[in-house]
Amino acid sequence: MRKEFERKQFTSFDKIIYPNVWGAMPIYVKHILENSRTVPPKTYGFWRRGSFINADANYRPIWNRDYRKSFERALHRCIDKSFLLTDLHVNQFRHFICRPKLKPWRAIKCNFPLKDIPNDIRTDLTVTKQDLIVFPFKNPTQLEDKIIYDLKRTMSPVMVHSINENHKITREQYLYQCSTAKIMFLPLHYESLGQFIYEAYALKCIPVVPDIEYYRDFVPEEFRYNPDVTLNIYNYTLMAEQLTNKLKHLIVHYNEYMNVIEEKMKYLTDTYYTLEFLNIVFNKE
């Protein structure tokens, strides 16, 4: 990319798009653009989280995060226009990264194109749903490993399977394995684009997530559990029965929730995962 800039292959009519701003690349590219001595192309970035500065459920400051705030502000200043998925993301972005008087066009609430996810799923295969709980993350934390191990022990005869537990698999294999499950267990204590939730609905799975503010528009109350249960291993030891009872209930009554899954799938498709981001970048400038 640097060589392309040096050859002046990029002009002010070009556009640089970051599907995920988080990372050092926008800063590195900005440095190259400033040294290229040409009119730089416009840059657009989609922020998959409102902020990484705060980690607890109420987004209160944790310790001294001045270094993190400086980095996140630097990312913002390297992007001409920033896009975020929800009002919650925008509010976090304004409060923790930017000044409250941030100009509206510098932080835009916008849908993100995930509509093609259902197209990845093969409809020509006959899939039989099993009493299976699937954990879809490639690199589980030590806490998540312990929870999965305990669920395997306590949920019998219900099966609990961690994707990539024994070996790496392809995207097609991953989708097929998830499609045989009734529940996708997602102990995520931070907000994201909701991609795993959207995949779960597309695969006719019930996404089970912590009851944090961000997920309340993505997942109905029946599919959410007390977030304190999976906050740490001590809490899980004390309150594991709350989670296992909910999982067993959802397994037994899975068929009763099929309409809820289909309604939520349609709602997310229409509300959050349209092509609005690409339309703004390419058609409305």
JSON list of C-alpha atoms in Angstrom, two decimals, residues 47-51 56-59 84-96 109 190-192 212-218 272:
[
{"chain": "A", "resi": 47, "resn": "TRP", "atom": "CA", "xyz": [-16.47, 1.41, 14.56]},
{"chain": "A", "resi": 48, "resn": "ARG", "atom": "CA", "xyz": [-17.61, -2.00, 15.79]},
{"chain": "A", "resi": 49, "resn": "ARG", "atom": "CA", "xyz": [-17.64, -0.75, 19.38]},
{"chain": "A", "resi": 50, "resn": "GLY", "atom": "CA", "xyz": [-18.32, 2.63, 20.91]},
{"chain": "A", "resi": 51, "resn": "SER", "atom": "CA", "xyz": [-15.23, 2.48, 23.09]},
{"chain": "A", "resi": 56, "resn": "ASP", "atom": "CA", "xyz": [-17.89, -2.97, 33.05]},
{"chain": "A", "resi": 57, "resn": "ALA", "atom": "CA", "xyz": [-21.62, -3.12, 32.37]},
{"chain": "A", "resi": 58, "resn": "ASN", "atom": "CA", "xyz": [-22.22, 0.52, 33.27]},
{"chain": "A", "resi": 59, "resn": "TYR", "atom": "CA", "xyz": [-19.23, 1.86, 31.29]},
{"chain": "A", "resi": 84, "resn": "LEU", "atom": "CA", "xyz": [-21.48, 3.32, 14.28]},
{"chain": "A", "resi": 85, "resn": "LEU", "atom": "CA", "xyz": [-24.27, 0.74, 14.43]},
{"chain": "A", "resi": 86, "resn": "THR", "atom": "CA", "xyz": [-26.46, 1.89, 17.35]},
{"chain": "A", "resi": 87, "resn": "ASP", "atom": "CA", "xyz": [-27.32, 4.93, 19.46]},
{"chain": "A", "resi": 88, "resn": "LEU", "atom": "CA", "xyz": [-25.54, 3.26, 22.39]},
{"chain": "A", "resi": 89, "resn": "HIS", "atom": "CA", "xyz": [-22.33, 3.10, 20.34]},
{"chain": "A", "resi": 90, "resn": "VAL", "atom": "CA", "xyz": [-22.69, 6.73, 19.31]},
{"chain": "A", "resi": 91, "resn": "ASN", "atom": "CA", "xyz": [-23.21, 7.84, 22.91]},
{"chain": "A", "resi": 92, "resn": "GLN", "atom": "CA", "xyz": [-20.14, 5.91, 24.11]},
{"chain": "A", "resi": 93, "resn": "PHE", "atom": "CA", "xyz": [-18.14, 7.30, 21.22]},
{"chain": "A", "resi": 94, "resn": "ARG", "atom": "CA", "xyz": [-19.12, 10.88, 22.05]},
{"chain": "A", "resi": 95, "resn": "HIS", "atom": "CA", "xyz": [-18.60, 10.51, 25.78]},
{"chain": "A", "resi": 96, "resn": "PHE", "atom": "CA", "xyz": [-15.36, 8.53, 25.98]},
{"chain": "A", "resi": 109, "resn": "LYS", "atom": "CA", "xyz": [-25.42, 6.10, 13.20]},
{"chain": "A", "resi": 190, "resn": "TYR", "atom": "CA", "xyz": [-19.10, -6.43, 25.53]},
{"chain": "A", "resi": 191, "resn": "GLU", "atom": "CA", "xyz": [-21.06, -5.01, 22.64]},
{"chain": "A", "resi": 192, "resn": "SER", "atom": "CA", "xyz": [-20.16, -5.75, 19.03]},
{"chain": "A", "resi": 212, "resn": "ILE", "atom": "CA", "xyz": [-26.59, -6.26, 29.12]},
{"chain": "A", "resi": 213, "resn": "GLU", "atom": "CA", "xyz": [-28.08, -3.08, 27.69]},
{"chain": "A", "resi": 214, "resn": "TYR", "atom": "CA", "xyz": [-26.69, -3.46, 24.18]},
{"chain": "A", "resi": 215, "resn": "TYR", "atom": "CA", "xyz": [-28.22, -6.89, 23.52]},
{"chain": "A", "resi": 216, "resn": "ARG", "atom": "CA", "xyz": [-31.77, -6.02, 24.62]},
{"chain": "A", "resi": 217, "resn": "ASP", "atom": "CA", "xyz": [-32.75, -4.91, 21.13]},
{"chain": "A", "resi": 218, "resn": "PHE", "atom": "CA", "xyz": [-31.09, -7.93, 19.51]},
{"chain": "A", "resi": 272, "resn": "TYR", "atom": "CA", "xyz": [-29.38, -2.98, 11.43]}
]
